[in-house]
XYZ file of C-alpha atoms in Angstrom:
679
model
C 77.954 101.547 -21.750
C 77.819 104.842 -22.925
C 79.869 108.394 -21.288
C 79.393 111.450 -22.807
C 80.767 114.858 -22.298
C 78.529 115.971 -19.887
C 79.580 116.926 -16.213
C 82.171 114.535 -14.690
C 79.054 113.384 -11.685
C 76.305 113.180 -14.287
C 78.624 110.809 -16.295
C 79.756 108.416 -13.744
C 76.451 108.157 -12.474
C 75.083 107.416 -16.031
C 77.944 104.593 -16.369
C 77.132 103.039 -13.182
C 72.912 102.887 -13.654
C 74.041 101.276 -17.159
C 76.443 98.743 -15.710
C 73.922 97.985 -13.508
C 71.478 96.914 -16.026
C 73.748 95.397 -18.474
C 74.490 92.995 -15.631
C 70.791 91.295 -15.574
C 71.237 89.969 -18.864
C 73.028 87.009 -20.272
C 76.519 88.475 -21.814
C 77.327 89.648 -18.315
C 81.101 89.168 -19.052
C 81.559 91.598 -21.715
C 80.639 95.708 -22.108
C 80.102 98.236 -25.219
C 82.481 101.442 -23.854
C 81.658 104.367 -25.330
C 83.549 107.835 -24.079
C 83.260 111.040 -26.114
C 85.919 113.931 -24.672
C 85.523 111.897 -21.361
C 87.906 112.637 -18.432
C 90.638 110.950 -18.028
C 89.694 110.672 -14.495
C 86.554 109.235 -14.785
C 87.344 106.697 -17.452
C 89.952 105.379 -15.265
C 87.705 105.155 -12.357
C 84.893 103.632 -14.164
C 87.427 100.961 -16.054
C 88.563 100.268 -11.798
C 85.014 99.043 -11.411
C 85.338 97.221 -14.262
C 88.172 95.134 -14.350
C 88.519 95.483 -9.582
C 91.898 97.193 -10.072
C 93.126 99.987 -7.969
C 94.120 103.249 -9.576
C 96.639 105.992 -8.355
C 96.627 109.100 -10.644
C 99.233 111.387 -10.684
C 97.624 115.470 -10.195
C 99.707 115.963 -13.682
C 97.569 113.575 -15.794
C 94.851 115.920 -17.217
C 92.874 115.561 -20.199
C 90.227 113.671 -21.791
C 90.072 110.911 -24.217
C 88.036 108.971 -27.111
C 86.987 105.172 -26.545
C 84.252 103.243 -28.946
C 83.460 99.738 -29.588
C 81.358 99.054 -32.029
C 81.012 95.438 -30.900
C 80.428 94.327 -27.332
C 84.298 93.151 -25.086
C 85.563 91.351 -22.762
C 85.582 92.835 -19.187
C 89.525 91.512 -19.022
C 90.391 93.945 -22.235
C 89.084 97.394 -20.740
C 92.328 97.300 -18.924
C 94.384 96.982 -22.611
C 92.015 99.768 -23.855
C 92.402 101.967 -21.062
C 96.577 101.355 -21.429
C 96.613 102.721 -24.941
C 94.581 105.287 -24.675
C 96.671 107.004 -22.432
C 99.518 106.111 -24.274
C 98.166 107.972 -27.360
C 97.903 111.193 -24.654
C 101.868 110.736 -23.075
C 100.623 108.772 -19.790
C 101.648 105.639 -18.858
C 100.077 102.430 -16.352
C 102.521 101.547 -13.527
C 102.034 98.497 -12.018
C 102.689 96.593 -8.840
C 101.518 96.306 -4.729
C 97.993 95.692 -6.048
C 97.750 99.256 -7.700
C 98.029 100.697 -10.785
C 99.989 104.316 -11.013
C 98.947 106.421 -13.939
C 102.102 109.066 -14.641
C 103.861 111.167 -17.017
C 105.608 108.824 -20.077
C 109.038 110.646 -19.360
C 108.363 109.613 -15.360
C 108.104 105.782 -16.020
C 111.130 104.134 -16.492
C 112.207 105.594 -13.058
C 109.693 103.767 -11.009
C 108.739 100.318 -10.318
C 108.066 97.783 -13.504
C 108.244 94.327 -14.645
C 111.509 93.533 -15.299
C 112.684 89.939 -17.100
C 115.108 88.492 -19.658
C 115.091 88.035 -23.114
C 111.497 85.746 -22.920
C 109.617 88.080 -21.312
C 105.683 87.123 -20.445
C 104.659 90.686 -20.123
C 102.523 92.522 -23.595
C 100.524 95.381 -24.169
C 100.783 98.916 -23.489
C 102.324 97.875 -19.833
C 105.847 99.084 -19.358
C 108.728 96.973 -18.890
C 112.382 96.632 -18.045
C 114.083 93.951 -20.299
C 117.922 92.768 -19.389
C 119.041 91.224 -22.853
C 122.720 89.635 -23.177
C 124.111 89.547 -26.472
C 126.099 86.916 -27.652
C 128.050 87.516 -30.419
C 127.294 90.957 -31.452
C 128.472 94.414 -29.322
C 125.849 96.062 -26.919
C 127.218 99.099 -27.437
C 127.309 98.999 -31.407
C 123.703 97.940 -31.097
C 122.307 101.047 -29.362
C 122.434 103.356 -32.136
C 120.876 101.084 -34.470
C 118.228 100.352 -31.266
C 117.512 103.999 -30.280
C 115.454 105.435 -32.593
C 113.345 102.132 -32.395
C 112.414 103.155 -28.543
C 109.397 105.612 -27.310
C 111.263 108.899 -26.937
C 110.470 109.238 -22.885
C 111.965 105.799 -22.499
C 115.513 104.363 -22.444
C 117.812 102.245 -24.004
C 121.619 101.327 -22.668
C 124.708 99.090 -23.196
C 126.504 97.877 -20.648
C 129.811 96.366 -21.592
C 131.426 94.581 -18.699
C 128.818 91.892 -19.919
C 127.298 92.604 -23.060
C 124.031 93.530 -22.072
C 121.331 95.593 -23.306
C 119.304 97.189 -20.968
C 115.058 98.029 -22.698
C 112.715 100.624 -20.995
C 109.683 100.420 -23.532
C 106.273 99.449 -23.648
C 106.148 95.212 -23.844
C 104.447 95.233 -27.222
C 107.563 97.284 -28.495
C 109.991 95.196 -26.620
C 108.890 92.245 -27.924
C 109.443 94.125 -31.638
C 112.892 94.923 -30.924
C 114.104 91.387 -29.145
C 112.871 90.061 -32.323
C 115.643 92.519 -34.270
C 118.175 91.640 -32.021
C 117.626 87.854 -32.380
C 117.937 88.500 -36.592
C 121.189 90.697 -35.986
C 123.237 88.769 -32.459
C 124.368 86.020 -35.028
C 127.607 84.448 -35.364
C 129.931 85.938 -37.958
C 130.771 82.665 -40.157
C 133.084 84.075 -42.218
C 136.110 81.014 -43.265
C 139.506 81.885 -41.831
C 141.806 80.223 -44.320
C 145.759 79.849 -44.090
C 147.990 80.025 -46.753
C 151.622 78.543 -45.740
C 154.170 81.106 -47.927
C 157.554 78.938 -49.151
C 159.544 81.832 -50.798
C 157.699 85.209 -50.186
C 157.457 87.084 -46.838
C 154.601 87.212 -45.454
C 155.186 90.472 -44.097
C 155.215 91.590 -47.766
C 152.798 89.522 -49.345
C 150.236 90.499 -46.619
C 150.560 94.743 -47.878
C 150.119 93.707 -51.204
C 147.076 91.750 -50.809
C 145.538 94.648 -48.622
C 146.345 96.843 -51.154
C 145.107 94.408 -54.357
C 141.603 93.048 -52.852
C 141.438 95.643 -49.792
C 140.202 98.475 -51.927
C 143.108 100.534 -51.266
C 142.881 100.124 -47.401
C 147.278 99.706 -47.840
C 147.852 97.951 -43.827
C 151.305 98.296 -43.427
C 153.275 94.944 -42.190
C 153.169 94.261 -38.547
C 149.284 96.815 -38.022
C 146.684 95.718 -37.565
C 144.406 94.240 -40.271
C 142.295 96.270 -42.682
C 138.854 95.847 -43.725
C 137.708 96.517 -47.251
C 136.181 99.927 -47.993
C 132.376 100.249 -47.246
C 129.758 98.507 -44.621
C 128.425 95.528 -46.956
C 129.111 92.678 -44.402
C 130.032 90.413 -47.979
C 133.049 93.040 -48.676
C 135.190 92.792 -45.463
C 138.445 91.219 -46.443
C 141.194 91.141 -42.992
C 144.410 89.513 -44.084
C 147.237 89.113 -41.297
C 150.358 87.595 -41.514
C 151.733 85.164 -39.229
C 155.612 85.710 -39.120
C 156.525 82.467 -37.067
C 155.273 80.070 -40.151
C 155.574 82.434 -42.828
C 151.438 81.829 -43.530
C 148.746 84.013 -44.370
C 145.652 84.157 -41.963
C 142.931 85.466 -44.596
C 138.867 85.976 -43.248
C 136.256 87.194 -45.771
C 132.340 86.456 -46.048
C 133.264 86.490 -49.944
C 134.398 83.113 -50.543
C 135.167 84.171 -54.240
C 137.782 87.267 -52.845
C 139.322 84.111 -50.617
C 140.002 82.113 -53.952
C 140.985 85.474 -55.845
C 143.784 85.569 -53.100
C 144.950 82.112 -52.829
C 145.395 82.526 -57.086
C 147.387 85.887 -56.440
C 150.040 84.302 -53.857
C 150.327 81.094 -55.738
C 151.619 83.328 -58.426
C 153.526 85.766 -56.879
C 155.098 82.940 -54.555
C 157.802 81.588 -56.879
C 161.681 81.229 -56.008
C 163.707 84.630 -56.854
C 167.572 83.972 -58.332
C 169.944 81.120 -56.218
C 172.697 83.453 -55.209
C 169.737 85.939 -54.077
C 167.213 88.631 -54.896
C 167.636 92.432 -54.079
C 165.198 93.754 -52.415
C 164.369 97.540 -51.007
C 162.331 97.631 -47.718
C 161.688 101.397 -46.388
C 161.592 102.163 -42.810
C 159.100 104.050 -41.044
C 160.436 104.251 -37.802
C 163.976 103.262 -37.590
C 167.177 104.364 -38.659
C 168.797 102.406 -41.957
C 172.256 102.902 -41.271
C 171.925 101.820 -37.301
C 169.783 99.017 -38.524
C 172.028 98.041 -41.439
C 174.292 97.650 -39.091
C 172.669 95.034 -36.429
C 171.057 93.004 -38.776
C 174.591 92.562 -40.492
C 176.047 91.340 -37.067
C 173.279 88.775 -37.167
C 174.360 87.317 -39.974
C 177.819 87.589 -39.355
C 177.346 85.296 -35.997
C 174.824 83.210 -37.979
C 177.621 82.085 -40.508
C 180.423 82.045 -37.715
C 178.264 79.418 -35.502
C 176.861 77.397 -38.455
C 180.904 77.445 -39.658
C 181.767 75.977 -36.523
C 179.002 73.356 -36.321
C 179.846 71.967 -39.272
C 183.855 72.678 -39.409
C 185.641 69.401 -41.507
C 186.437 66.569 -38.792
C 189.759 66.007 -41.087
C 192.039 68.868 -41.055
C 192.863 70.091 -44.720
C 190.269 68.265 -46.084
C 188.418 70.609 -47.897
C 184.044 71.129 -47.334
C 180.895 72.909 -48.518
C 179.551 75.144 -45.206
C 175.865 74.745 -44.854
C 176.735 78.985 -44.028
C 177.575 79.474 -47.627
C 174.035 79.766 -48.701
C 174.370 83.180 -46.346
C 177.531 84.263 -47.136
C 176.902 85.587 -50.213
C 174.027 87.766 -48.817
C 174.361 91.554 -47.892
C 172.653 94.341 -46.327
C 173.178 98.405 -47.168
C 171.589 101.401 -45.752
C 170.491 104.419 -48.011
C 170.044 106.886 -45.630
C 168.590 110.032 -48.025
C 165.658 107.213 -48.099
C 166.437 105.263 -44.869
C 165.733 102.192 -46.818
C 167.184 99.109 -46.144
C 168.722 97.233 -49.839
C 168.990 93.552 -49.494
C 170.233 90.724 -51.426
C 170.291 86.936 -49.777
C 168.223 84.276 -50.928
C 165.037 84.021 -50.090
C 164.970 81.738 -46.913
C 167.397 84.334 -45.837
C 165.401 87.241 -46.913
C 162.671 86.399 -45.019
C 164.403 85.602 -41.689
C 165.322 89.026 -41.723
C 162.110 90.572 -43.018
C 161.192 89.715 -39.689
C 163.749 90.551 -37.399
C 162.945 94.295 -39.462
C 159.671 94.102 -39.059
C 160.609 93.910 -34.647
C 162.403 96.358 -35.054
C 160.956 98.848 -37.065
C 158.534 99.617 -34.678
C 157.525 102.967 -33.411
C 159.311 104.004 -30.798
C 157.317 106.042 -27.542
C 158.053 109.437 -26.521
C 158.747 110.653 -23.108
C 157.647 113.725 -21.794
C 159.486 115.137 -18.996
C 158.432 117.456 -16.532
C 160.537 118.947 -13.641
C 159.535 121.147 -11.545
C 162.176 123.120 -8.718
C 160.358 124.461 -5.960
C 162.587 126.773 -3.593
C 160.934 129.115 -0.938
C 163.375 131.061 1.048
C 162.277 133.122 4.381
C 165.276 135.922 5.313
C 164.603 137.936 8.515
C 167.271 140.198 9.980
C 166.889 143.012 12.694
C 169.620 144.938 14.309
C 169.989 147.509 17.203
C 172.544 149.253 19.240
C 174.094 152.497 20.142
C 177.534 153.891 19.735
C 179.807 156.315 21.203
C 182.481 159.096 21.568
C 182.811 161.413 23.643
C 186.256 163.724 24.453
C 186.610 163.985 28.361
C 188.963 166.491 28.925
C 191.523 168.005 26.580
C 194.357 170.798 26.747
C 196.479 172.497 24.337
C 197.427 169.510 22.257
C 196.337 166.986 24.398
C 192.683 165.018 24.469
C 191.225 162.121 26.524
C 188.093 160.363 24.620
C 186.363 157.892 25.551
C 183.298 155.724 24.005
C 182.229 152.656 22.341
C 182.724 151.179 18.742
C 181.837 148.364 17.334
C 181.989 146.732 13.340
C 178.404 146.861 12.611
C 178.755 147.109 7.939
C 179.280 150.255 7.381
C 177.695 152.007 10.500
C 180.918 152.086 12.637
C 180.731 155.303 14.606
C 185.170 155.840 13.573
C 184.478 154.944 9.985
C 181.503 157.802 9.548
C 183.384 160.249 11.768
C 186.155 160.236 9.442
C 184.144 160.172 6.557
C 182.563 163.671 7.680
C 185.087 165.777 6.798
C 186.857 163.516 3.630
C 186.229 164.392 -0.075
C 184.942 160.486 -0.196
C 181.882 160.302 1.819
C 181.196 157.260 3.738
C 177.303 156.931 3.688
C 175.396 155.251 6.566
C 173.978 151.087 6.609
C 170.077 150.804 5.549
C 168.034 151.046 8.781
C 167.198 154.036 11.259
C 170.723 156.229 11.915
C 170.507 158.815 14.170
C 173.863 160.925 15.299
C 175.104 163.572 17.236
C 178.304 165.734 15.556
C 180.011 167.870 17.902
C 182.703 170.460 16.857
C 185.950 170.005 19.078
C 188.949 172.762 19.123
C 192.301 170.319 19.731
C 195.700 172.595 20.248
C 193.926 175.614 18.070
C 192.430 173.320 15.346
C 189.105 172.488 14.972
C 187.902 168.866 15.002
C 184.233 167.497 13.633
C 183.691 164.340 15.638
C 180.747 162.448 15.667
C 180.109 162.105 19.052
C 176.908 159.445 19.114
C 175.464 157.226 16.745
C 172.213 155.108 17.879
C 171.078 152.545 14.770
C 168.068 149.964 14.158
C 167.268 147.533 11.368
C 164.612 145.286 10.931
C 164.044 143.115 7.413
C 162.281 139.820 6.170
C 162.248 139.161 3.308
C 160.472 136.550 1.388
C 161.040 134.148 -2.445
C 158.867 131.669 -3.812
C 160.669 130.727 -7.113
C 158.851 127.602 -9.236
C 161.014 126.569 -12.532
C 159.289 124.140 -14.601
C 162.176 123.002 -17.643
C 160.175 120.609 -19.424
C 161.411 118.205 -22.177
C 160.391 115.754 -24.977
C 162.651 113.460 -26.387
C 162.172 109.951 -27.536
C 162.884 106.438 -25.715
C 166.237 105.852 -25.064
C 167.638 109.390 -26.305
C 169.896 111.790 -24.432
C 167.513 115.660 -24.000
C 169.109 118.625 -22.515
C 167.518 122.377 -21.746
C 170.246 125.148 -21.141
C 168.145 128.582 -19.801
C 170.713 130.902 -18.855
C 173.463 132.770 -18.813
C 176.804 132.267 -20.438
C 179.405 133.626 -18.455
C 183.291 133.856 -18.760
C 185.948 132.586 -16.564
C 189.331 133.388 -16.796
C 191.570 130.817 -16.843
C 194.793 132.467 -17.279
C 196.726 135.699 -17.803
C 200.350 136.481 -18.297
C 202.006 139.667 -20.268
C 204.716 139.523 -23.193
C 206.789 142.485 -24.239
C 206.667 144.160 -27.850
C 210.609 144.265 -27.835
C 213.995 143.366 -25.822
C 214.440 147.063 -25.217
C 214.027 149.175 -22.058
C 210.460 150.655 -22.276
C 209.549 148.695 -24.141
C 205.255 147.992 -24.702
C 203.556 145.092 -22.741
C 200.781 143.347 -24.076
C 198.654 141.566 -22.002
C 196.896 138.574 -22.724
C 194.134 136.245 -20.371
C 192.793 132.996 -21.339
C 188.544 132.479 -21.239
C 186.303 129.624 -20.836
C 182.502 130.472 -21.259
C 180.520 127.939 -18.484
C 176.242 128.061 -18.845
C 175.154 129.865 -15.337
C 171.308 128.673 -14.815
C 169.258 126.078 -14.929
C 170.333 123.042 -17.206
C 168.408 119.359 -17.614
C 169.243 116.216 -18.615
C 167.271 113.542 -18.807
C 167.896 110.516 -20.976
C 163.933 108.088 -20.648
C 163.871 104.359 -21.055
C 160.502 102.972 -21.163
C 159.937 99.827 -20.130
C 156.912 97.365 -20.974
C 155.003 97.237 -17.918
C 154.825 101.564 -17.830
C 157.626 102.102 -16.152
C 160.229 104.541 -16.881
C 163.863 104.511 -15.854
C 165.824 107.481 -16.174
C 169.361 108.865 -15.711
C 168.663 112.762 -14.343
C 172.115 115.847 -14.297
C 169.732 118.824 -12.857
C 171.869 121.892 -11.843
C 170.886 125.511 -10.520
C 173.378 128.075 -10.716
C 173.946 131.416 -10.164
C 176.302 134.323 -9.846
C 177.173 135.779 -6.181
C 180.103 138.214 -6.727
C 182.222 139.431 -9.556
C 184.216 141.563 -7.500
C 186.762 138.754 -6.548
C 190.046 138.994 -7.715
C 190.601 135.323 -7.880
C 187.552 135.467 -9.831
C 183.895 134.807 -10.077
C 182.040 132.957 -7.290
C 178.830 130.862 -8.224
C 175.406 129.380 -6.463
C 175.330 126.129 -7.669
C 172.844 123.403 -6.418
C 172.507 120.304 -8.678
C 171.422 116.357 -8.491
C 172.552 113.466 -10.692
C 170.640 110.106 -10.591
C 168.516 107.027 -12.175
C 165.385 106.781 -10.920
C 162.173 104.512 -12.118
C 159.086 106.188 -11.826
C 155.676 105.045 -13.382
C 153.879 106.894 -15.963
C 152.327 110.040 -14.951
C 153.822 109.838 -11.394
C 155.130 112.351 -9.373
C 158.536 111.600 -8.187
C 160.820 113.778 -5.579
C 164.568 113.749 -6.713
C 166.277 115.369 -3.761
C 165.879 118.985 -1.563
C 167.569 121.022 0.705
C 165.662 122.444 3.883
C 168.009 124.051 5.774
C 167.342 126.642 9.005
C 170.278 129.217 9.695
C 169.469 131.461 12.979
C 172.210 133.647 14.023
C 172.297 136.184 17.172
C 175.433 138.423 17.556
C 175.874 140.931 20.499
C 178.981 142.943 20.770
C 179.653 144.974 24.326
C 181.450 146.751 26.797
C 181.905 143.888 29.503
C 181.161 145.119 32.688
C 178.953 147.957 31.352
C 176.465 146.266 28.904
C 174.729 143.702 32.007
C 173.422 146.544 33.865
C 169.966 146.554 33.309
C 168.942 149.520 30.844
C 171.164 151.371 31.044
C 173.674 148.525 29.460
C 172.127 149.084 25.869
C 174.428 152.091 25.696
C 177.436 150.021 26.052
C 176.541 147.006 23.617
C 175.428 146.392 19.807
C 173.015 143.187 18.940
C 172.512 141.750 15.999
C 169.927 138.525 15.061
C 169.402 136.608 11.501
C 167.025 134.218 10.637
C 167.411 132.753 6.754
C 164.985 129.374 6.194
C 165.564 127.568 2.793
C 162.553 125.301 1.502
C 164.559 123.520 -2.441
C 163.086 120.558 -4.113
C 162.835 118.825 -6.927
C 160.406 116.876 -8.514
C 160.204 115.025 -11.895
C 156.785 114.060 -13.642
C 157.454 111.449 -17.118
C 154.828 110.917 -19.482
C 154.846 108.177 -22.263
C 153.277 109.008 -25.252
C 152.858 106.184 -27.587
C 150.886 107.287 -30.218
C 150.701 110.499 -32.356
C 147.234 111.627 -30.475
C 148.855 111.603 -27.221
C 151.328 114.275 -28.781
C 149.188 115.933 -30.566
C 146.957 116.616 -27.271
C 149.554 117.423 -25.128
C 150.723 119.803 -27.692
C 147.438 121.763 -28.015
C 146.896 122.258 -24.460
C 150.614 124.007 -24.338
C 150.169 125.880 -27.040
C 146.610 126.856 -26.087
C 147.827 128.250 -22.812
C 151.032 130.089 -24.363
C 148.074 131.765 -26.691
C 145.917 132.434 -23.230
C 148.783 134.629 -21.525
C 149.674 136.340 -24.825
C 145.808 137.566 -24.348
C 146.343 138.763 -21.177
C 149.217 140.661 -21.832
C 148.848 142.638 -24.810
C 149.072 146.436 -25.299
C 146.328 148.527 -25.080
C 145.532 152.209 -27.095
C 146.875 155.455 -25.367
C 146.595 158.443 -26.011
C 149.837 159.729 -26.639
C 151.958 156.636 -27.123
C 151.823 154.541 -30.813
C 150.346 151.014 -30.768
C 152.305 148.622 -31.132
C 151.714 145.033 -32.571
C 151.851 142.261 -30.103
C 153.094 139.471 -30.788
C 151.008 136.714 -31.851
C 151.023 133.121 -32.205
C 150.344 131.621 -36.383
C 146.276 130.287 -36.058
C 146.005 133.585 -33.440
C 143.251 136.087 -34.795
C 145.351 140.130 -34.848
C 144.520 142.025 -31.708
C 142.636 145.614 -32.978
C 146.382 147.468 -32.216
C 147.999 145.382 -34.461
C 145.716 145.044 -37.374
C 145.836 149.391 -37.048
C 149.859 149.232 -37.023
C 149.791 146.536 -40.579
C 147.027 148.469 -42.399
C 148.313 149.681 -45.346
C 148.388 153.101 -46.131
C 147.062 154.815 -48.798
């Protein structure tokens, strides 16, 4: 069968004639394919007639293919040959529902495909999906190894929950990958050896073996076992101390390394002096002085218990107590190197060494963020009319009538008297309208404030947010104070310089200084379940009045409590919600009740103060260095951005001033000009 590079309709007719003529001879089950630069759509139609398959061709499938067979091939092979030709052009076939779809290879994985487990039966250049559960190796770690073997347009992914690989690719390539996975997914038959120690501490021995045989990994006691450097599986060497039995657990794929470890342990695990050896233990986290006191208490308690259990039955008969073995032990602390110097027999030292490893653990830190939110709304309004009018006057007598209300600085009598005094009295805030009249009483001219109208409306809102932050160790108290140190007079007396009359008097006052502002004290205690118990004292104080004769008046809001909070959760400590409404009315009886005209005989005031104050707390546990570094980096970047926002710009007349910068920031242009060396 032959199809040359001619127009599509002519090539297709030629193909049908060739097939019809070839069907009459004896070898009707084989065909000869010969397509040269043939259109893909025509080739698909021809193969569909030969293999009795139905095809749907994506409009994006365009191009030509070349298929040449020197010998006849079976009709069933024509479909496989077509798939191979399409793959070379970047197209794939998707089988399903009795129809084969020809689509671009990149879209094949998003369509239905044959799906199976390890033993998938499909072959050739069909797109298949395989779900491969692993038994020994990690699926996530195998993905980077197998990814280069997968066709770029197809996919491989891992599901950690069931340790399974999901692969979508051509069937023949999937079978090749299956063989690779089977070779890798093998159980690790590395030998695990238990070596029981008699004299030396398992913690010290594990550290020594890791340094000698682990090629410098230097695992510290109590930490996770380390592997030897390098990627050779035969070089893995893991040592884990078992404190309870004072044994070493050694695992390695290299029997020679285990033999070397046995030899070293046999040489090092020897008995020391009967009276005890001197051992130096360097601490990583604990404080040597405090830990030494704890260990001495353990030894003294053990000695007392042993002495009571083995006390002689007959008084006066001396006996040797078994506690004598540990009675000669001593524990000293060197604060400069933060280390313990222990003199004790081997068995006592091994016991103490196990306790030290448990107590010398990295302590968690707690970052405490307090949120103090205060929203205050203050609205006030005043309206009133006061008047003073002379009804009659003769000689030295005068009759005056009017209203007079105490309105906080706007009293009409006070303002009238201040009009002629040397010390003027200013009216209060708001709108004030007055009428000043000059009268002659008894031949003397008098200035009188006849009428005063006052109107005032004020609206003040405050939204205050304070976020004091603290970082402290577990079970350690921390304190932050942001405010002023204000002096308070606690006493005073006067002392005369002598007994003579008129002698000078030396006054003396005693002063106590107190912090006024924001104070936060926290002592957190971290539990194993991730909760934090905190003893909290929070205070917000401010100065209200300094003119009081008895001393300074301060406002104070404080909370003292013990709470239990989950890690990273916000809890409300307490607060104040206050709504104060006041309505005042001063009026002349009877006259003030007259509609409309009654406003001339009364003074009204209204005030509404609403306060919302809440204190929240959010602790965050930092168990390792990376968590502390991440938290510090976020705060550091925030402050750095704030510095950039307030940088001073250049000015035509004013000199450039350098902006304070954090150490790792690049200098701003203004700062660079300022520090530029002068010629």
